[in-house]
Amino acid sequence: MDTRRLCAAIFERSGIAVDEHDPILAVLAASAEQTEEIGERLLSRMSPVRIVVAITVTAAIFGSAGTLIGRVLAEQRFGAERAEWLRQQSDPRLTALLQSEQGRAGVRLAELGVAALLANCKGRRSWRVQDGYCIPVAPDGKPDGFRIGES
């Protein structure tokens, strides 16, 4: 069984990249070989019942292999996401920031998609940066600014 072709087929059909040296690939290769062997034996006898059985066995083998691959990949992704989350939680500055009123407000602004506009002073065409301050123009034409960075 050509493992490169098997990896390419998995990637084409699922979008999941599998390394050809991954242990799960050995399981897939063995399943494919067993499936081919079973199929050849049953088809040589050409009994319709045997063909149906072969298809059922093949489906069961590939279904279990797919489930196993999905589970392994999901566990890997979960582990990576959990490690990232734990890394973020271990940052005391981030924890303190998220517990503050300003931090919660910043998260809310980010959820709304306006945090970058405010931080970069790009909310409106009339806004401009002057001496480290974002200066929006008020309805009466007078500047009404706020600080965007340290000078």
Tab-separated table of C-alpha atoms in Angstrom:
chain	number	residue	atom	x	y	z
A	1	MET	CA	0.000	0.000	0.000
A	2	ASP	CA	1.422	3.392	-1.039
A	3	THR	CA	1.240	5.570	2.074
A	4	ARG	CA	1.759	8.786	0.109
A	5	ARG	CA	-1.324	8.094	-1.980
A	6	LEU	CA	-3.262	7.222	1.162
A	7	CYS	CA	-2.174	10.503	2.860
A	8	ALA	CA	-3.097	12.452	-0.265
A	9	ALA	CA	-6.511	10.770	-0.424
A	10	ILE	CA	-7.182	11.537	3.258
A	11	PHE	CA	-6.174	15.165	2.732
A	12	GLU	CA	-8.294	15.535	-0.428
A	13	ARG	CA	-11.409	14.104	1.140
A	14	SER	CA	-11.187	15.522	4.662
A	15	GLY	CA	-8.748	18.433	4.570
A	16	ILE	CA	-6.756	16.745	7.333
A	17	ALA	CA	-3.021	16.438	6.747
A	18	VAL	CA	-1.623	13.157	8.065
A	19	ASP	CA	2.123	12.524	8.243
A	20	GLU	CA	3.108	9.350	6.408
A	21	HIS	CA	5.052	8.219	9.496
A	22	ASP	CA	2.057	8.693	11.810
A	23	PRO	CA	1.146	5.406	13.573
A	24	ILE	CA	-2.487	5.790	12.567
A	25	LEU	CA	-1.418	5.389	8.951
A	26	ALA	CA	-0.232	1.839	9.682
A	27	VAL	CA	-3.722	1.036	10.961
A	28	LEU	CA	-5.271	2.499	7.823
A	29	ALA	CA	-2.885	0.633	5.555
A	30	ALA	CA	-3.616	-2.659	7.329
A	31	SER	CA	-7.352	-1.978	7.106
A	32	ALA	CA	-7.074	-1.226	3.401
A	33	GLU	CA	-5.066	-4.369	2.743
A	34	GLN	CA	-7.501	-6.497	4.718
A	35	THR	CA	-10.383	-4.902	2.890
A	36	GLU	CA	-8.822	-5.607	-0.490
A	37	GLU	CA	-8.108	-9.191	0.516
A	38	ILE	CA	-11.641	-9.758	1.769
A	39	GLY	CA	-13.067	-8.138	-1.342
A	40	GLU	CA	-10.999	-10.307	-3.663
A	41	ARG	CA	-12.011	-13.507	-1.878
A	42	LEU	CA	-15.690	-12.675	-1.906
A	43	LEU	CA	-15.807	-11.390	-5.446
A	44	SER	CA	-14.077	-14.510	-6.766
A	45	ARG	CA	-17.090	-16.538	-5.695
A	46	MET	CA	-19.534	-13.938	-7.148
A	47	SER	CA	-22.340	-14.648	-4.742
A	48	PRO	CA	-24.579	-11.581	-4.291
A	49	VAL	CA	-24.942	-12.277	-0.578
A	50	ARG	CA	-21.196	-12.487	-0.203
A	51	ILE	CA	-20.761	-9.220	-2.100
A	52	VAL	CA	-23.198	-7.485	0.239
A	53	VAL	CA	-21.342	-8.922	3.224
A	54	ALA	CA	-18.031	-7.741	1.798
A	55	ILE	CA	-19.385	-4.241	1.305
A	56	THR	CA	-20.739	-4.228	4.844
A	57	VAL	CA	-17.437	-5.424	6.295
A	58	THR	CA	-15.557	-2.882	4.212
A	59	ALA	CA	-17.828	-0.098	5.389
A	60	ALA	CA	-17.400	-1.207	8.992
A	61	ILE	CA	-13.608	-1.287	8.679
A	62	PHE	CA	-13.381	2.114	7.033
A	63	GLY	CA	-15.980	3.548	9.395
A	64	SER	CA	-14.045	2.384	12.440
A	65	ALA	CA	-10.754	3.605	10.935
A	66	GLY	CA	-12.312	6.993	10.180
A	67	THR	CA	-13.712	7.207	13.671
A	68	LEU	CA	-10.341	6.348	15.141
A	69	ILE	CA	-8.579	8.964	13.007
A	70	GLY	CA	-11.187	11.581	13.888
A	71	ARG	CA	-10.872	10.827	17.566
A	72	VAL	CA	-7.068	10.996	17.531
A	73	LEU	CA	-7.092	14.293	15.627
A	74	ALA	CA	-9.778	15.754	17.881
A	75	GLU	CA	-7.773	14.797	20.963
A	76	GLN	CA	-4.667	16.411	19.467
A	77	ARG	CA	-6.536	19.625	18.680
A	78	PHE	CA	-8.166	19.652	22.101
A	79	GLY	CA	-4.761	19.197	23.745
A	80	ALA	CA	-3.272	22.064	21.743
A	81	GLU	CA	-6.208	24.370	22.496
A	82	ARG	CA	-6.101	23.446	26.176
A	83	ALA	CA	-2.350	24.115	26.324
A	84	GLU	CA	-2.872	27.536	24.734
A	85	TRP	CA	-5.706	28.317	27.133
A	86	LEU	CA	-3.590	27.269	30.118
A	87	ARG	CA	-0.705	29.383	28.841
A	88	GLN	CA	-2.999	32.387	28.616
A	89	GLN	CA	-4.427	31.722	32.069
A	90	SER	CA	-0.958	31.527	33.572
A	91	ASP	CA	-0.164	35.113	32.464
A	92	PRO	CA	-0.944	37.174	35.607
A	93	ARG	CA	-1.071	40.441	33.626
A	94	LEU	CA	-3.718	39.045	31.282
A	95	THR	CA	-5.710	37.635	34.188
A	96	ALA	CA	-5.622	40.973	36.026
A	97	LEU	CA	-6.563	42.837	32.857
A	98	LEU	CA	-9.548	40.602	32.124
A	99	GLN	CA	-10.762	40.985	35.700
A	100	SER	CA	-10.663	44.791	35.504
A	101	GLU	CA	-13.510	46.956	34.257
A	102	GLN	CA	-11.305	48.360	31.482
A	103	GLY	CA	-10.332	44.848	30.391
A	104	ARG	CA	-13.944	43.705	30.195
A	105	ALA	CA	-14.794	46.858	28.241
A	106	GLY	CA	-11.907	46.161	25.861
A	107	VAL	CA	-13.091	42.589	25.310
A	108	ARG	CA	-16.607	43.883	24.606
A	109	LEU	CA	-15.257	46.422	22.105
A	110	ALA	CA	-13.231	43.666	20.435
A	111	GLU	CA	-16.346	41.462	20.226
A	112	LEU	CA	-18.166	44.325	18.526
A	113	GLY	CA	-15.263	44.788	16.103
A	114	VAL	CA	-14.442	48.389	17.046
A	115	ALA	CA	-11.389	47.960	19.278
A	116	ALA	CA	-8.933	48.164	16.357
A	117	LEU	CA	-10.723	51.223	14.970
A	118	LEU	CA	-10.355	53.008	18.275
A	119	ALA	CA	-6.783	51.883	18.903
A	120	ASN	CA	-5.678	52.916	15.405
A	121	CYS	CA	-7.800	56.094	15.324
A	122	LYS	CA	-9.580	54.929	12.157
A	123	GLY	CA	-13.254	55.138	13.208
A	124	ARG	CA	-14.142	58.083	10.974
A	125	ARG	CA	-12.509	60.126	8.242
A	126	SER	CA	-12.545	63.209	10.445
A	127	TRP	CA	-10.427	61.492	13.145
A	128	ARG	CA	-6.718	62.299	13.168
A	129	VAL	CA	-3.706	61.588	15.401
A	130	GLN	CA	-2.055	64.631	16.929
A	131	ASP	CA	0.712	64.389	19.548
A	132	GLY	CA	-0.252	60.815	20.455
A	133	TYR	CA	-3.948	61.637	20.803
A	134	CYS	CA	-6.818	60.570	18.591
A	135	ILE	CA	-8.783	63.723	17.833
A	136	PRO	CA	-12.331	63.163	16.592
A	137	VAL	CA	-14.335	66.219	15.595
A	138	ALA	CA	-17.446	66.800	17.694
A	139	PRO	CA	-20.757	67.744	16.003
A	140	ASP	CA	-20.103	71.390	16.878
A	141	GLY	CA	-16.776	71.256	14.958
A	142	LYS	CA	-14.509	71.338	18.001
A	143	PRO	CA	-11.963	68.552	18.594
A	144	ASP	CA	-12.829	65.991	21.248
A	145	GLY	CA	-9.859	63.606	21.671
A	146	PHE	CA	-8.513	60.710	23.688
A	147	ARG	CA	-5.016	59.314	24.146
A	148	ILE	CA	-4.120	56.293	21.949
A	149	GLY	CA	-0.527	55.637	22.915
A	150	GLU	CA	2.344	56.598	25.122
A	151	SER	CA	4.505	59.510	23.965
